[in-house]
Amino acid sequence: GQNIDQPTEMTATEGAIVQINCTYQTSGFNGLFWYQQHAGEAPTFLSYNVLDGLEEKGRFSSFLSRSKGYSYLLLKELQMKDSASYLCAVMDSNYQLIWGAGTKLIIKP
Amino acid sequence: DVKVTQSSRYLVKRTGEKVFLECVQDMDHENMFWYRQDPGLGLRLIYFSYDVKMKEKGDIPEGYSVSREKKERFSLILESASTNQTSMYLCASSLGTHTGELFFGEGSRLTVL
């Protein structure tokens, strides 16, 4: 079966750095996506990786290793507004998105 | 900016009632999707549509149907609501067929009593 694993919850301190990991086992691979979802709001697209390596976008970076079935989302200079759930999703060989359950990130002052 | 609007943020229905969830997008996107989101589970795809009057079953279509009479509107129908359909329902749209960049509505939280 297809599976996406990510930690259920993480806590970090304002101003610090946090890494949210995602491992996957899917039927084929056509890209990995990260979304941010604030409580009670719509998920919003953060990043896309299809090749190995690091993609940087401001304070957020996303890394992919296809051989290891592994990605992480790195958030730097954490702000209170970064408190949210972060969803990892993989597009499989049928171009369907397989979603992880999400990681709830709690930022403490 | 793309805007995806879901008609109802919160609904409470009784078992056996027919439920309509409406979704409208304003960016001329070809593709539209209905997901449900439950605690501890990833988003699960109910139905999707790549064109007007076209629909495809997702992973959990049982108990649901959809309608796409116009490009901008994608409706989810629960013919006879059951308590296990209590959930958050998310509508999304995308521009390309093989893109994973989805634009989501804010969700409709349905409670079936």
JSON list of N, CA, C and O in Angstrom, two decimals, chain B residues 76-107:
[
{"chain": "B", "resi": 76, "resn": "LEU", "atom": "N", "xyz": [-20.88, 18.52, -4.05]},
{"chain": "B", "resi": 76, "resn": "LEU", "atom": "CA", "xyz": [-20.81, 17.21, -3.40]},
{"chain": "B", "resi": 76, "resn": "LEU", "atom": "C", "xyz": [-22.16, 16.93, -2.78]},
{"chain": "B", "resi": 76, "resn": "LEU", "atom": "O", "xyz": [-22.72, 17.79, -2.08]},
{"chain": "B", "resi": 77, "resn": "ILE", "atom": "N", "xyz": [-22.67, 15.74, -3.01]},
{"chain": "B", "resi": 77, "resn": "ILE", "atom": "CA", "xyz": [-24.00, 15.38, -2.53]},
{"chain": "B", "resi": 77, "resn": "ILE", "atom": "C", "xyz": [-23.91, 14.13, -1.67]},
{"chain": "B", "resi": 77, "resn": "ILE", "atom": "O", "xyz": [-23.29, 13.12, -2.07]},
{"chain": "B", "resi": 78, "resn": "LEU", "atom": "N", "xyz": [-24.51, 14.21, -0.51]},
{"chain": "B", "resi": 78, "resn": "LEU", "atom": "CA", "xyz": [-24.68, 13.05, 0.35]},
{"chain": "B", "resi": 78, "resn": "LEU", "atom": "C", "xyz": [-26.15, 12.68, 0.26]},
{"chain": "B", "resi": 78, "resn": "LEU", "atom": "O", "xyz": [-27.01, 13.39, 0.76]},
{"chain": "B", "resi": 79, "resn": "GLU", "atom": "N", "xyz": [-26.45, 11.60, -0.41]},
{"chain": "B", "resi": 79, "resn": "GLU", "atom": "CA", "xyz": [-27.84, 11.24, -0.69]},
{"chain": "B", "resi": 79, "resn": "GLU", "atom": "C", "xyz": [-28.62, 10.94, 0.58]},
{"chain": "B", "resi": 79, "resn": "GLU", "atom": "O", "xyz": [-29.77, 11.31, 0.72]},
{"chain": "B", "resi": 80, "resn": "SER", "atom": "N", "xyz": [-27.96, 10.29, 1.52]},
{"chain": "B", "resi": 80, "resn": "SER", "atom": "CA", "xyz": [-28.61, 9.93, 2.79]},
{"chain": "B", "resi": 80, "resn": "SER", "atom": "C", "xyz": [-27.52, 9.96, 3.86]},
{"chain": "B", "resi": 80, "resn": "SER", "atom": "O", "xyz": [-26.80, 8.98, 4.03]},
{"chain": "B", "resi": 81, "resn": "ALA", "atom": "N", "xyz": [-27.42, 11.09, 4.51]},
{"chain": "B", "resi": 81, "resn": "ALA", "atom": "CA", "xyz": [-26.30, 11.30, 5.42]},
{"chain": "B", "resi": 81, "resn": "ALA", "atom": "C", "xyz": [-26.29, 10.28, 6.56]},
{"chain": "B", "resi": 81, "resn": "ALA", "atom": "O", "xyz": [-27.34, 9.89, 7.09]},
{"chain": "B", "resi": 82, "resn": "SER", "atom": "N", "xyz": [-25.09, 9.87, 6.93]},
{"chain": "B", "resi": 82, "resn": "SER", "atom": "CA", "xyz": [-24.91, 8.95, 8.05]},
{"chain": "B", "resi": 82, "resn": "SER", "atom": "C", "xyz": [-23.90, 9.55, 9.03]},
{"chain": "B", "resi": 82, "resn": "SER", "atom": "O", "xyz": [-23.12, 10.43, 8.67]},
{"chain": "B", "resi": 83, "resn": "THR", "atom": "N", "xyz": [-23.92, 9.05, 10.26]},
{"chain": "B", "resi": 83, "resn": "THR", "atom": "CA", "xyz": [-23.05, 9.65, 11.28]},
{"chain": "B", "resi": 83, "resn": "THR", "atom": "C", "xyz": [-21.58, 9.52, 10.94]},
{"chain": "B", "resi": 83, "resn": "THR", "atom": "O", "xyz": [-20.77, 10.37, 11.32]},
{"chain": "B", "resi": 84, "resn": "ASN", "atom": "N", "xyz": [-21.21, 8.47, 10.19]},
{"chain": "B", "resi": 84, "resn": "ASN", "atom": "CA", "xyz": [-19.80, 8.31, 9.84]},
{"chain": "B", "resi": 84, "resn": "ASN", "atom": "C", "xyz": [-19.35, 9.27, 8.73]},
{"chain": "B", "resi": 84, "resn": "ASN", "atom": "O", "xyz": [-18.19, 9.24, 8.30]},
{"chain": "B", "resi": 85, "resn": "GLN", "atom": "N", "xyz": [-20.27, 10.09, 8.27]},
{"chain": "B", "resi": 85, "resn": "GLN", "atom": "CA", "xyz": [-19.91, 11.14, 7.31]},
{"chain": "B", "resi": 85, "resn": "GLN", "atom": "C", "xyz": [-19.69, 12.48, 8.00]},
{"chain": "B", "resi": 85, "resn": "GLN", "atom": "O", "xyz": [-19.46, 13.50, 7.33]},
{"chain": "B", "resi": 86, "resn": "THR", "atom": "N", "xyz": [-19.76, 12.49, 9.31]},
{"chain": "B", "resi": 86, "resn": "THR", "atom": "CA", "xyz": [-19.37, 13.67, 10.07]},
{"chain": "B", "resi": 86, "resn": "THR", "atom": "C", "xyz": [-17.89, 13.92, 9.84]},
{"chain": "B", "resi": 86, "resn": "THR", "atom": "O", "xyz": [-17.06, 13.05, 10.11]},
{"chain": "B", "resi": 87, "resn": "SER", "atom": "N", "xyz": [-17.57, 15.09, 9.30]},
{"chain": "B", "resi": 87, "resn": "SER", "atom": "CA", "xyz": [-16.19, 15.34, 8.91]},
{"chain": "B", "resi": 87, "resn": "SER", "atom": "C", "xyz": [-16.04, 16.78, 8.43]},
{"chain": "B", "resi": 87, "resn": "SER", "atom": "O", "xyz": [-17.01, 17.52, 8.31]},
{"chain": "B", "resi": 88, "resn": "MET", "atom": "N", "xyz": [-14.78, 17.15, 8.14]},
{"chain": "B", "resi": 88, "resn": "MET", "atom": "CA", "xyz": [-14.48, 18.40, 7.45]},
{"chain": "B", "resi": 88, "resn": "MET", "atom": "C", "xyz": [-14.34, 18.07, 5.97]},
{"chain": "B", "resi": 88, "resn": "MET", "atom": "O", "xyz": [-13.57, 17.16, 5.61]},
{"chain": "B", "resi": 89, "resn": "TYR", "atom": "N", "xyz": [-15.08, 18.79, 5.13]},
{"chain": "B", "resi": 89, "resn": "TYR", "atom": "CA", "xyz": [-15.02, 18.57, 3.69]},
{"chain": "B", "resi": 89, "resn": "TYR", "atom": "C", "xyz": [-14.31, 19.75, 3.04]},
{"chain": "B", "resi": 89, "resn": "TYR", "atom": "O", "xyz": [-14.68, 20.91, 3.24]},
{"chain": "B", "resi": 90, "resn": "LEU", "atom": "N", "xyz": [-13.29, 19.42, 2.26]},
{"chain": "B", "resi": 90, "resn": "LEU", "atom": "CA", "xyz": [-12.49, 20.44, 1.60]},
{"chain": "B", "resi": 90, "resn": "LEU", "atom": "C", "xyz": [-12.62, 20.31, 0.09]},
{"chain": "B", "resi": 90, "resn": "LEU", "atom": "O", "xyz": [-12.43, 19.23, -0.47]},
{"chain": "B", "resi": 91, "resn": "CYS", "atom": "N", "xyz": [-12.93, 21.42, -0.55]},
{"chain": "B", "resi": 91, "resn": "CYS", "atom": "CA", "xyz": [-12.96, 21.50, -2.01]},
{"chain": "B", "resi": 91, "resn": "CYS", "atom": "C", "xyz": [-11.64, 22.13, -2.47]},
{"chain": "B", "resi": 91, "resn": "CYS", "atom": "O", "xyz": [-11.08, 22.99, -1.78]},
{"chain": "B", "resi": 92, "resn": "ALA", "atom": "N", "xyz": [-11.15, 21.70, -3.62]},
{"chain": "B", "resi": 92, "resn": "ALA", "atom": "CA", "xyz": [-9.92, 22.27, -4.16]},
{"chain": "B", "resi": 92, "resn": "ALA", "atom": "C", "xyz": [-10.00, 22.35, -5.67]},
{"chain": "B", "resi": 92, "resn": "ALA", "atom": "O", "xyz": [-10.80, 21.64, -6.31]},
{"chain": "B", "resi": 93, "resn": "SER", "atom": "N", "xyz": [-9.18, 23.22, -6.24]},
{"chain": "B", "resi": 93, "resn": "SER", "atom": "CA", "xyz": [-9.09, 23.30, -7.69]},
{"chain": "B", "resi": 93, "resn": "SER", "atom": "C", "xyz": [-7.63, 23.41, -8.10]},
{"chain": "B", "resi": 93, "resn": "SER", "atom": "O", "xyz": [-6.77, 23.77, -7.29]},
{"chain": "B", "resi": 94, "resn": "SER", "atom": "N", "xyz": [-7.35, 23.07, -9.36]},
{"chain": "B", "resi": 94, "resn": "SER", "atom": "CA", "xyz": [-6.00, 23.22, -9.88]},
{"chain": "B", "resi": 94, "resn": "SER", "atom": "C", "xyz": [-6.08, 23.51, -11.36]},
{"chain": "B", "resi": 94, "resn": "SER", "atom": "O", "xyz": [-7.06, 23.18, -12.03]},
{"chain": "B", "resi": 95, "resn": "LEU", "atom": "N", "xyz": [-4.99, 24.10, -11.87]},
{"chain": "B", "resi": 95, "resn": "LEU", "atom": "CA", "xyz": [-4.99, 24.54, -13.26]},
{"chain": "B", "resi": 95, "resn": "LEU", "atom": "C", "xyz": [-4.62, 23.40, -14.21]},
{"chain": "B", "resi": 95, "resn": "LEU", "atom": "O", "xyz": [-5.28, 23.18, -15.20]},
{"chain": "B", "resi": 96, "resn": "GLY", "atom": "N", "xyz": [-3.57, 22.68, -13.91]},
{"chain": "B", "resi": 96, "resn": "GLY", "atom": "CA", "xyz": [-3.09, 21.64, -14.81]},
{"chain": "B", "resi": 96, "resn": "GLY", "atom": "C", "xyz": [-3.54, 20.26, -14.36]},
{"chain": "B", "resi": 96, "resn": "GLY", "atom": "O", "xyz": [-3.83, 20.03, -13.19]},
{"chain": "B", "resi": 97, "resn": "THR", "atom": "N", "xyz": [-3.55, 19.32, -15.28]},
{"chain": "B", "resi": 97, "resn": "THR", "atom": "CA", "xyz": [-3.99, 17.97, -14.96]},
{"chain": "B", "resi": 97, "resn": "THR", "atom": "C", "xyz": [-3.03, 17.26, -14.02]},
{"chain": "B", "resi": 97, "resn": "THR", "atom": "O", "xyz": [-3.45, 16.52, -13.15]},
{"chain": "B", "resi": 98, "resn": "HIS", "atom": "N", "xyz": [-1.76, 17.48, -14.19]},
{"chain": "B", "resi": 98, "resn": "HIS", "atom": "CA", "xyz": [-0.77, 16.74, -13.42]},
{"chain": "B", "resi": 98, "resn": "HIS", "atom": "C", "xyz": [-0.05, 17.61, -12.41]},
{"chain": "B", "resi": 98, "resn": "HIS", "atom": "O", "xyz": [1.09, 17.35, -12.05]},
{"chain": "B", "resi": 99, "resn": "THR", "atom": "N", "xyz": [-0.73, 18.61, -11.94]},
{"chain": "B", "resi": 99, "resn": "THR", "atom": "CA", "xyz": [-0.12, 19.47, -10.93]},
{"chain": "B", "resi": 99, "resn": "THR", "atom": "C", "xyz": [-0.62, 19.11, -9.54]},
{"chain": "B", "resi": 99, "resn": "THR", "atom": "O", "xyz": [-1.78, 18.76, -9.36]},
{"chain": "B", "resi": 100, "resn": "GLY", "atom": "N", "xyz": [0.28, 19.20, -8.58]},
{"chain": "B", "resi": 100, "resn": "GLY", "atom": "CA", "xyz": [-0.11, 18.97, -7.19]},
{"chain": "B", "resi": 100, "resn": "GLY", "atom": "C", "xyz": [-0.31, 20.26, -6.44]},
{"chain": "B", "resi": 100, "resn": "GLY", "atom": "O", "xyz": [-0.50, 20.24, -5.22]},
{"chain": "B", "resi": 101, "resn": "GLU", "atom": "N", "xyz": [-0.27, 21.38, -7.15]},
{"chain": "B", "resi": 101, "resn": "GLU", "atom": "CA", "xyz": [-0.52, 22.66, -6.50]},
{"chain": "B", "resi": 101, "resn": "GLU", "atom": "C", "xyz": [-2.02, 22.92, -6.53]},
{"chain": "B", "resi": 101, "resn": "GLU", "atom": "O", "xyz": [-2.58, 23.34, -7.55]},
{"chain": "B", "resi": 102, "resn": "LEU", "atom": "N", "xyz": [-2.64, 22.65, -5.42]},
{"chain": "B", "resi": 102, "resn": "LEU", "atom": "CA", "xyz": [-4.08, 22.79, -5.30]},
{"chain": "B", "resi": 102, "resn": "LEU", "atom": "C", "xyz": [-4.42, 24.07, -4.54]},
{"chain": "B", "resi": 102, "resn": "LEU", "atom": "O", "xyz": [-3.68, 24.50, -3.66]},
{"chain": "B", "resi": 103, "resn": "PHE", "atom": "N", "xyz": [-5.55, 24.63, -4.87]},
{"chain": "B", "resi": 103, "resn": "PHE", "atom": "CA", "xyz": [-6.09, 25.79, -4.16]},
{"chain": "B", "resi": 103, "resn": "PHE", "atom": "C", "xyz": [-7.35, 25.32, -3.44]},
{"chain": "B", "resi": 103, "resn": "PHE", "atom": "O", "xyz": [-8.29, 24.84, -4.08]},
{"chain": "B", "resi": 104, "resn": "PHE", "atom": "N", "xyz": [-7.33, 25.46, -2.13]},
{"chain": "B", "resi": 104, "resn": "PHE", "atom": "CA", "xyz": [-8.40, 24.91, -1.31]},
{"chain": "B", "resi": 104, "resn": "PHE", "atom": "C", "xyz": [-9.38, 25.97, -0.86]},
{"chain": "B", "resi": 104, "resn": "PHE", "atom": "O", "xyz": [-9.01, 27.13, -0.63]},
{"chain": "B", "resi": 105, "resn": "GLY", "atom": "N", "xyz": [-10.63, 25.55, -0.69]},
{"chain": "B", "resi": 105, "resn": "GLY", "atom": "CA", "xyz": [-11.60, 26.35, 0.05]},
{"chain": "B", "resi": 105, "resn": "GLY", "atom": "C", "xyz": [-11.38, 26.18, 1.54]},
{"chain": "B", "resi": 105, "resn": "GLY", "atom": "O", "xyz": [-10.57, 25.35, 1.96]},
{"chain": "B", "resi": 106, "resn": "GLU", "atom": "N", "xyz": [-12.09, 26.96, 2.33]},
{"chain": "B", "resi": 106, "resn": "GLU", "atom": "CA", "xyz": [-11.88, 26.96, 3.77]},
{"chain": "B", "resi": 106, "resn": "GLU", "atom": "C", "xyz": [-12.55, 25.79, 4.48]},
{"chain": "B", "resi": 106, "resn": "GLU", "atom": "O", "xyz": [-12.36, 25.63, 5.68]},
{"chain": "B", "resi": 107, "resn": "GLY", "atom": "N", "xyz": [-13.29, 25.01, 3.74]},
{"chain": "B", "resi": 107, "resn": "GLY", "atom": "CA", "xyz": [-13.84, 23.80, 4.34]},
{"chain": "B", "resi": 107, "resn": "GLY", "atom": "C", "xyz": [-15.27, 23.96, 4.81]},
{"chain": "B", "resi": 107, "resn": "GLY", "atom": "O", "xyz": [-15.73, 25.06, 5.14]}
]
